[in-house]
CSV table of C-alpha atoms in Angstrom, one decimal:
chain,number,residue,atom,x,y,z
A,11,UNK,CA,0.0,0.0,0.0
A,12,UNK,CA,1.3,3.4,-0.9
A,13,UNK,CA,1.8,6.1,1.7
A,14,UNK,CA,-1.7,7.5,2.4
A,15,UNK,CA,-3.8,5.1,0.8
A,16,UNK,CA,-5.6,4.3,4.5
A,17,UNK,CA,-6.6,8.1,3.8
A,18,UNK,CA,-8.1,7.8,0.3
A,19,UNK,CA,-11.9,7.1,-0.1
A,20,UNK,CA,-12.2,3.6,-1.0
A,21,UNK,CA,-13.1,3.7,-4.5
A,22,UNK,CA,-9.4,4.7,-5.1
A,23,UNK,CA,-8.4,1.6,-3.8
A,24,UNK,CA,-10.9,-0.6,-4.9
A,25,UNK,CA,-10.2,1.3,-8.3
A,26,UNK,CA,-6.5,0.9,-8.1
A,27,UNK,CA,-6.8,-3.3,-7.1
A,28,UNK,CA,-8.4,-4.0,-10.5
A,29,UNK,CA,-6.4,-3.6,-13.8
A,30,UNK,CA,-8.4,0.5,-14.3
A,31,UNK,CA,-6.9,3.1,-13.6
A,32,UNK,CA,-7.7,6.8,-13.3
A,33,UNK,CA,-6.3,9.5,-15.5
A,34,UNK,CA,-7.1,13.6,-14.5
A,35,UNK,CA,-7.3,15.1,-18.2
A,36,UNK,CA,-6.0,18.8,-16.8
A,37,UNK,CA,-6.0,21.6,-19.4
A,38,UNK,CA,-2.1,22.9,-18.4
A,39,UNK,CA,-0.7,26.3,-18.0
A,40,UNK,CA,2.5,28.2,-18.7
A,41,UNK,CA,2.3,29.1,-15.3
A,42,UNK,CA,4.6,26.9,-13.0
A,43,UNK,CA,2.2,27.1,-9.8
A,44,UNK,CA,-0.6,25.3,-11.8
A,45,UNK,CA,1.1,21.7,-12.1
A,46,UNK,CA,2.1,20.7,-9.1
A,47,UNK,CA,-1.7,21.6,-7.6
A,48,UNK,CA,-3.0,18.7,-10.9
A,49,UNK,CA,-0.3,16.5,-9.3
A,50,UNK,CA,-1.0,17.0,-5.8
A,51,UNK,CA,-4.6,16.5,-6.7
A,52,UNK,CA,-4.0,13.2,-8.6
A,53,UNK,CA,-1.6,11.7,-5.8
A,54,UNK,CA,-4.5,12.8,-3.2
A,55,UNK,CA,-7.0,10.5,-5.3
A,56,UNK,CA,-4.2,7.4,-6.3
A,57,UNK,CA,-5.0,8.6,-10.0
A,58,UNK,CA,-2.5,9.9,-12.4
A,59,UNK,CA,-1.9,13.4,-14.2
A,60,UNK,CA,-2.1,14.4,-17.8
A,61,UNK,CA,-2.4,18.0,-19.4
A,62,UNK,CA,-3.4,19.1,-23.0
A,63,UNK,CA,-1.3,21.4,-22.9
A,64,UNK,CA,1.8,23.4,-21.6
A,65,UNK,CA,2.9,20.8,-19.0
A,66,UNK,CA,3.6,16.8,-19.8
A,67,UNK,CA,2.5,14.0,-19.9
A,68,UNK,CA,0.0,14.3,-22.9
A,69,UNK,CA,-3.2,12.5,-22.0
A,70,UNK,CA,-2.5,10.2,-24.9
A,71,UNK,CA,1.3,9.7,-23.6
A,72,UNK,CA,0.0,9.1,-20.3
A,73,UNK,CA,-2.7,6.2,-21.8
A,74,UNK,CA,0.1,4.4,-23.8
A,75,UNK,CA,1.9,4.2,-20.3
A,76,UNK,CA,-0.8,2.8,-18.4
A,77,UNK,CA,-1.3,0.6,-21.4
A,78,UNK,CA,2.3,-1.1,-21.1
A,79,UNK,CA,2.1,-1.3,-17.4
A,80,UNK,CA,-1.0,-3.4,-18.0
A,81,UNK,CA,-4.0,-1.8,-17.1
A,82,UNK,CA,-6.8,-2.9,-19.3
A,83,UNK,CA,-8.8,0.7,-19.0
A,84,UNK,CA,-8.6,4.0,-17.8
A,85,UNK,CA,-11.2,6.2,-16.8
A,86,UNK,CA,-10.7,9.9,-17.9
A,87,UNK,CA,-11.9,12.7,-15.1
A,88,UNK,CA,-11.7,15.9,-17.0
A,89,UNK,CA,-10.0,18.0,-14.3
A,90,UNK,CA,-12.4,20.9,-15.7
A,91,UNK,CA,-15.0,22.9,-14.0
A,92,UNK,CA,-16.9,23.2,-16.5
A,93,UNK,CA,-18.5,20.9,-19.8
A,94,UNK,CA,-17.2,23.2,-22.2
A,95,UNK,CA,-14.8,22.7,-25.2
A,96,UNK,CA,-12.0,20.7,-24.3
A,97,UNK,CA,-14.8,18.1,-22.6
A,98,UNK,CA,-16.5,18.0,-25.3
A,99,UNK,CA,-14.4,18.1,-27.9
A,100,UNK,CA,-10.7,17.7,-26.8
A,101,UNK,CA,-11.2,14.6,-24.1
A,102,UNK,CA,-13.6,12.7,-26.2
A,103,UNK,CA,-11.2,13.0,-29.3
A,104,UNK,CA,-8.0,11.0,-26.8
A,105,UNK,CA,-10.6,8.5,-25.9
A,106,UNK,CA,-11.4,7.6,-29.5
A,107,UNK,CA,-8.2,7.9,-30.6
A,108,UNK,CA,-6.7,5.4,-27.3
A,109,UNK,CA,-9.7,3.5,-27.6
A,110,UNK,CA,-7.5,1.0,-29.9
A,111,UNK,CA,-5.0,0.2,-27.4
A,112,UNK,CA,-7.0,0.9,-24.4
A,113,UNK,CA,-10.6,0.4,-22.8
A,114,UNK,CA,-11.9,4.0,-22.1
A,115,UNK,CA,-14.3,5.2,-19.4
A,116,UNK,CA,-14.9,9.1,-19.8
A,117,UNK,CA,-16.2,10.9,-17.0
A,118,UNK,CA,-17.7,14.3,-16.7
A,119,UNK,CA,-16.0,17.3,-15.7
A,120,UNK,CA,-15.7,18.0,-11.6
A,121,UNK,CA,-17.2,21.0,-11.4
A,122,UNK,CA,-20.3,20.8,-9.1
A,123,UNK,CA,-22.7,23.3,-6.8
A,124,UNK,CA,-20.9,21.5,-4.0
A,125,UNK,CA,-17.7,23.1,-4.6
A,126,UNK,CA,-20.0,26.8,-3.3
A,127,UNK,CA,-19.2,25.4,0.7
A,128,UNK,CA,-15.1,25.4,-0.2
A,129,UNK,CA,-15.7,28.7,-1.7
A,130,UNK,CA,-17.1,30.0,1.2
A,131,UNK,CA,-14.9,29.0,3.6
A,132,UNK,CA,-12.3,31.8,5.1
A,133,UNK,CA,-14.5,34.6,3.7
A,134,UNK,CA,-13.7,37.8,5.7
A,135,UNK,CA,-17.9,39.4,6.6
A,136,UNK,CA,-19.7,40.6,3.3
A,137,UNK,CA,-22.9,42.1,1.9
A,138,UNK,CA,-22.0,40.8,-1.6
A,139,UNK,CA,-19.6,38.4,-3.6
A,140,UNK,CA,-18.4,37.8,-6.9
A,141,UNK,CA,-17.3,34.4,-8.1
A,142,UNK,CA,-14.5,34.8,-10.6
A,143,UNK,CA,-14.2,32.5,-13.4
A,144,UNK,CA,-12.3,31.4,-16.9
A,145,UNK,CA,-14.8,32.4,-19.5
A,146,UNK,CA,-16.3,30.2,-21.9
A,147,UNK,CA,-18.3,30.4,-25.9
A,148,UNK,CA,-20.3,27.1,-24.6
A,149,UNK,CA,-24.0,28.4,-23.0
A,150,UNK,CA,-23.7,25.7,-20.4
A,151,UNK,CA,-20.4,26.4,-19.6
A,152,UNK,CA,-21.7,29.9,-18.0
A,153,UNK,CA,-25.0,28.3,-17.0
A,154,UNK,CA,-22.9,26.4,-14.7
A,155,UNK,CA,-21.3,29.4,-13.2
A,156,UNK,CA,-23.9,31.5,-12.6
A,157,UNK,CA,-25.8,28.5,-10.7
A,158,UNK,CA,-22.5,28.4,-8.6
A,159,UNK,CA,-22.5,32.0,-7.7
A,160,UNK,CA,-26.1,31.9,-7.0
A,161,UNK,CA,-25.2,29.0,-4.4
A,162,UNK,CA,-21.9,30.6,-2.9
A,163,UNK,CA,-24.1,33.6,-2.2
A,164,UNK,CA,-27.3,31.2,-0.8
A,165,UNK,CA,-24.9,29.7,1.6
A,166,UNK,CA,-23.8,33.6,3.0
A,167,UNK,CA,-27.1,35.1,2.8
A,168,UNK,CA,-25.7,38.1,0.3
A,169,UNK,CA,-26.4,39.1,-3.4
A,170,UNK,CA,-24.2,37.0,-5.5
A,171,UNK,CA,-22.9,37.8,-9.4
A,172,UNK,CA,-20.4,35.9,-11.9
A,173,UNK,CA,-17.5,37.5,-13.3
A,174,UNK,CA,-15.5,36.1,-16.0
A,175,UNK,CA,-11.8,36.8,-17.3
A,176,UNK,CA,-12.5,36.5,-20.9
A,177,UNK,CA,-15.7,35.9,-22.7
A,178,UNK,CA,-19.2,37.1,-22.7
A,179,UNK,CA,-20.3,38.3,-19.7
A,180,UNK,CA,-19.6,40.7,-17.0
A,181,UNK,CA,-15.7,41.2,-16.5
A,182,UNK,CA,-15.1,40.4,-12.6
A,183,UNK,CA,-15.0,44.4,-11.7
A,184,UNK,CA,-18.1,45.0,-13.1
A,185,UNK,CA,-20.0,42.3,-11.4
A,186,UNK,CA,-18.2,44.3,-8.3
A,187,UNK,CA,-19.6,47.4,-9.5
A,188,UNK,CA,-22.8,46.2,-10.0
A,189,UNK,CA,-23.3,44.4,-6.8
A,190,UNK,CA,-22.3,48.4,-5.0
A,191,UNK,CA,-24.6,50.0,-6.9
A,192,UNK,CA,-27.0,47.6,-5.5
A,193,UNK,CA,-25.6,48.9,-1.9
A,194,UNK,CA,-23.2,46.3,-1.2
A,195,UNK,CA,-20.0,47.8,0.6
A,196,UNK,CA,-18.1,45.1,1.5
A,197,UNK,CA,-18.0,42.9,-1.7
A,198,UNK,CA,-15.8,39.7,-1.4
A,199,UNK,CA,-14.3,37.6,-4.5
A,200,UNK,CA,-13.9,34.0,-5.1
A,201,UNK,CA,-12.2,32.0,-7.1
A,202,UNK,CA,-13.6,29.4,-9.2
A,203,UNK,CA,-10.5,28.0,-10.3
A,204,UNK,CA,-9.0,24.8,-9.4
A,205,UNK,CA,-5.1,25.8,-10.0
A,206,UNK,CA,-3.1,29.1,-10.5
A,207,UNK,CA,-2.5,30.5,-13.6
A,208,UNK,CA,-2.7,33.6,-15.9
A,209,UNK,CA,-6.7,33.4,-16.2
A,210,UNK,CA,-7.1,32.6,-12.5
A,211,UNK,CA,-5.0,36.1,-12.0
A,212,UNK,CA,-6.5,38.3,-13.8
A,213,UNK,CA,-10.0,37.4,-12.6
A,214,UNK,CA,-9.1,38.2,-9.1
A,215,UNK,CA,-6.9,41.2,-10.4
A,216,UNK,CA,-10.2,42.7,-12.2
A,217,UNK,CA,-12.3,42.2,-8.3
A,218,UNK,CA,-9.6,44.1,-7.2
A,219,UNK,CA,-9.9,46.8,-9.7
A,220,UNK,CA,-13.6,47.1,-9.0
A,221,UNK,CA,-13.4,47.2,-5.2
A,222,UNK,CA,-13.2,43.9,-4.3
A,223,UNK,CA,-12.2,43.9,0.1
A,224,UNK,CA,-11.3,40.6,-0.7
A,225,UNK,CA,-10.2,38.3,-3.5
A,226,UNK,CA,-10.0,33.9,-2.8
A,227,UNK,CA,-7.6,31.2,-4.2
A,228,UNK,CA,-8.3,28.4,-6.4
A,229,UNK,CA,-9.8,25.5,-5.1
A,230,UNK,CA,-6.8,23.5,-5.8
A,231,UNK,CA,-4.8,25.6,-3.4
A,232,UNK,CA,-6.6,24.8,-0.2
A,233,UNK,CA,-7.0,21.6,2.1
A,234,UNK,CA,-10.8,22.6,1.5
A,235,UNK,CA,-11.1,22.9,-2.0
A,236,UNK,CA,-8.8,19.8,-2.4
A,237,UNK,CA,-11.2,17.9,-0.6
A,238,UNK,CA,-14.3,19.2,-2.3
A,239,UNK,CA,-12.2,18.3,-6.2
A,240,UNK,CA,-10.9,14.8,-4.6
A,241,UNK,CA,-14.9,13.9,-3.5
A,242,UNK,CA,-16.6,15.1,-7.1
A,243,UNK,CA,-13.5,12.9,-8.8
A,244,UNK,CA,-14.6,10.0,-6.2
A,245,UNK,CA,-17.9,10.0,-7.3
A,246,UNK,CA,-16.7,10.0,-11.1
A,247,UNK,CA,-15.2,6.8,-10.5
A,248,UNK,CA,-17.5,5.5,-8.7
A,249,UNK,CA,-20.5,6.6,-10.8
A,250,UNK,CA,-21.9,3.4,-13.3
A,251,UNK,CA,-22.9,5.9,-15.8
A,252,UNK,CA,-19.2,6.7,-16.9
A,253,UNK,CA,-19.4,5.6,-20.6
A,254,UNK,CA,-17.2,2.6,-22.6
A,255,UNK,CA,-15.2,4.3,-25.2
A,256,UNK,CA,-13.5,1.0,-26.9
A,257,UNK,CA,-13.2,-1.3,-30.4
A,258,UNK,CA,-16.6,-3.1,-29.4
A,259,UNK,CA,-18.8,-0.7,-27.2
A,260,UNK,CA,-19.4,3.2,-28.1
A,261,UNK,CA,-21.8,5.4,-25.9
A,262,UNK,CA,-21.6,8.7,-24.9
A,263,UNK,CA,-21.9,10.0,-21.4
């Protein structure tokens, strides 16, 4: 047994005593603070780390390694907040393409209303918060956001708005502004992120601008938010409903 494993939920070890194993499909950074949070989060969970990229291994790499140290399959976690592009388009295109070598469970990404109580947690007192987020062209990718802002400010009893880094939407400083011109003095920012990186920055930069009192970390970077990322992956695994990508079976999630 690995150091920690008595820590790890147990379908990481029942996972990891059968011949599947579990690959985080993480989109990478330039930044260097970004990988070791994917690897710390991996090693939490007994899975393994790949990146599309910026950082190594290659999700594909990664596959052909498992592969020839015998695992028959490999479920992919998209280590993405939200079902945007790269899950849709990027992580289904590796499992087709390893399905030849390589039995292929794809999960969904980990982002989850759940994630609001990590969020939360540390918060100096506010009247009003802003959850800071990567932007995204896909509807349901900002559906998703909004419903977690709406949830992070449920759980403190204040207005609550989005903001995004890039995109459409309201840039983090406006959702700020907007919230003082509702009255709100004492507007607090969060980050939905789950590593550090360029986006993650200037997010929480822009609450600043606006007059954020406050601005959070990614999830990734606290014992909280670790926990919350390690739990949703968990129930990935877990979960039946993760679909067969392989030569004889086809399904989507």
């Amino acid at each position: 047994m690995r150091p920690h494993d008595q820590d790890r939920p147990d379908e990481f070890r029942s996972q990891r005593r059968s011949n599947q194993a579990v690959l985080l499909v993480a989109h990478g950074s330039p930044d260097p603070r970004s990988a070791p949070v994917v690897r710390a989060l991996a090693e939490r969970c007994g899975a393994h780390a790949s990146f599309l990229e910026f950082d190594q291994p290659h999700p594909l790499t990664a596959l052909r390694e498992l592969a020839d140290q015998g695992h028959l399959s490999a479920t992919l976690v998209p280590l993405l907040l939200t079902n945007a592009y790269h899950a849709r388009i990027d992580v289904p295109r590796i499992a087709a393409e390893a399905s030849g070598f390589i039995d292929i469970h794809q999960a969904t990404p980990v982002g989850t209303l759940s994630h609001a109580r990590s969020l939360v947690v540390g918060l100096p007192d506010c009247d009003g918060v802003v959850v800071g987020a990567a932007g995204t062209r896909v509807a349901a990718g900002r559906s998703h956001i909004h419903a977690v802002a709406a949830e992070t400010g449920r759980l403190l009893g204040v207005p609550a708005l989005a903001g995004f880094a890039t995109g459409e939407g309201l840039r983090p400083a406006e959702a700020v502004r907007q919230l003082r011109a509702q009255g709100a003095r004492r507007v607090a920012a969060v980050s939905y992120f789950i590593a550090p990186g360029k986006l993650s920055d200037v997010a929480m930069h822009s609450a600043r601008e606006g007059g954020a009192i406050f601005v959070g970390q990614p999830l990734g970077v606290s014992e909280s938010g670790s926990s919350s990322i390690s739990a949703a992956i968990g129930r990935r695994v877990s979960t039946p409903r993760a679909s067969l990508v392989g030569a004889t079976t086809s399904k989507t999630v």
